[in-house]
Amino acid sequence: MLGIGLFYTTVKAGIPYQDPPLELQIQYAVNMGVGNELLKVGAVLVCVSIVGRLIIRIIRKSQKNASGAQS
């Protein structure tokens, strides 16, 4: 998602023309809006996945320590 958002923002929307016709202004606004939303969703997914991986690592570490202490 993050990569697709970057693609839309940089490649599809690109740099706006200095004095574009209305059609190009609309197309730029749509592509930039889609790119921004995909970047937001991608950033949230990255953050959630990092937190999830940390939680899983902590749980596994605590399970190893608990099983080692019982033996």
CSV table of C-alpha atoms in Angstrom, one decimal:
chain,number,residue,atom,x,y,z
A,1,MET,CA,0.0,0.0,0.0
A,2,LEU,CA,2.8,2.4,0.9
A,3,GLY,CA,4.5,1.7,-2.4
A,4,ILE,CA,1.3,2.1,-4.4
A,5,GLY,CA,0.7,5.4,-2.6
A,6,LEU,CA,4.2,6.6,-3.4
A,7,PHE,CA,3.6,5.6,-7.1
A,8,TYR,CA,0.4,7.6,-7.3
A,9,THR,CA,1.8,10.6,-5.6
A,10,THR,CA,5.0,10.8,-7.6
A,11,VAL,CA,4.3,9.2,-11.0
A,12,LYS,CA,0.6,9.4,-11.6
A,13,ALA,CA,0.1,12.9,-10.1
A,14,GLY,CA,3.6,14.2,-10.6
A,15,ILE,CA,4.4,17.8,-10.6
A,16,PRO,CA,1.5,20.0,-11.6
A,17,TYR,CA,1.7,22.2,-14.7
A,18,GLN,CA,2.1,25.9,-14.2
A,19,ASP,CA,-1.2,26.9,-15.8
A,20,PRO,CA,-3.1,23.7,-16.6
A,21,PRO,CA,-6.5,23.4,-18.2
A,22,LEU,CA,-9.4,22.5,-15.9
A,23,GLU,CA,-9.3,18.8,-17.0
A,24,LEU,CA,-5.7,18.4,-16.0
A,25,GLN,CA,-6.3,20.2,-12.6
A,26,ILE,CA,-9.1,17.7,-11.9
A,27,GLN,CA,-7.0,14.7,-12.9
A,28,TYR,CA,-4.1,15.9,-10.8
A,29,ALA,CA,-6.3,16.5,-7.7
A,30,VAL,CA,-7.9,13.0,-8.0
A,31,ASN,CA,-4.5,11.3,-8.4
A,32,MET,CA,-3.0,13.3,-5.6
A,33,GLY,CA,-6.0,12.5,-3.3
A,34,VAL,CA,-5.8,8.8,-4.1
A,35,GLY,CA,-2.0,8.8,-3.5
A,36,ASN,CA,-2.4,10.6,-0.2
A,37,GLU,CA,-5.0,8.2,1.1
A,38,LEU,CA,-3.0,5.2,0.0
A,39,LEU,CA,0.1,6.6,1.8
A,40,LYS,CA,-1.9,7.1,5.0
A,41,VAL,CA,-3.3,3.5,4.8
A,42,GLY,CA,0.2,2.2,4.0
A,43,ALA,CA,1.8,4.1,6.9
A,44,VAL,CA,-0.9,2.8,9.3
A,45,LEU,CA,-0.4,-0.8,8.1
A,46,VAL,CA,3.4,-0.5,8.5
A,47,CYS,CA,3.0,0.8,12.1
A,48,VAL,CA,0.4,-1.9,13.0
A,49,SER,CA,2.6,-4.6,11.6
A,50,ILE,CA,5.7,-3.4,13.5
A,51,VAL,CA,3.7,-3.3,16.8
A,52,GLY,CA,2.2,-6.7,16.0
A,53,ARG,CA,5.7,-8.2,15.4
A,54,LEU,CA,7.0,-6.8,18.6
A,55,ILE,CA,4.1,-8.2,20.6
A,56,ILE,CA,4.6,-11.6,19.0
A,57,ARG,CA,8.3,-11.5,19.8
A,58,ILE,CA,7.6,-10.6,23.4
A,59,ILE,CA,5.0,-13.3,23.8
A,60,ARG,CA,7.4,-16.0,22.4
A,61,LYS,CA,10.2,-14.8,24.6
A,62,SER,CA,8.0,-14.9,27.7
A,63,GLN,CA,6.8,-18.4,26.7
A,64,LYS,CA,10.4,-19.6,26.3
A,65,ASN,CA,11.4,-18.2,29.7
A,66,ALA,CA,8.3,-19.7,31.4
A,67,SER,CA,8.9,-23.2,29.9
A,68,GLY,CA,12.6,-23.0,30.8
A,69,ALA,CA,11.8,-22.1,34.4
A,70,GLN,CA,9.3,-25.0,34.8
A,71,SER,CA,11.8,-27.7,33.7
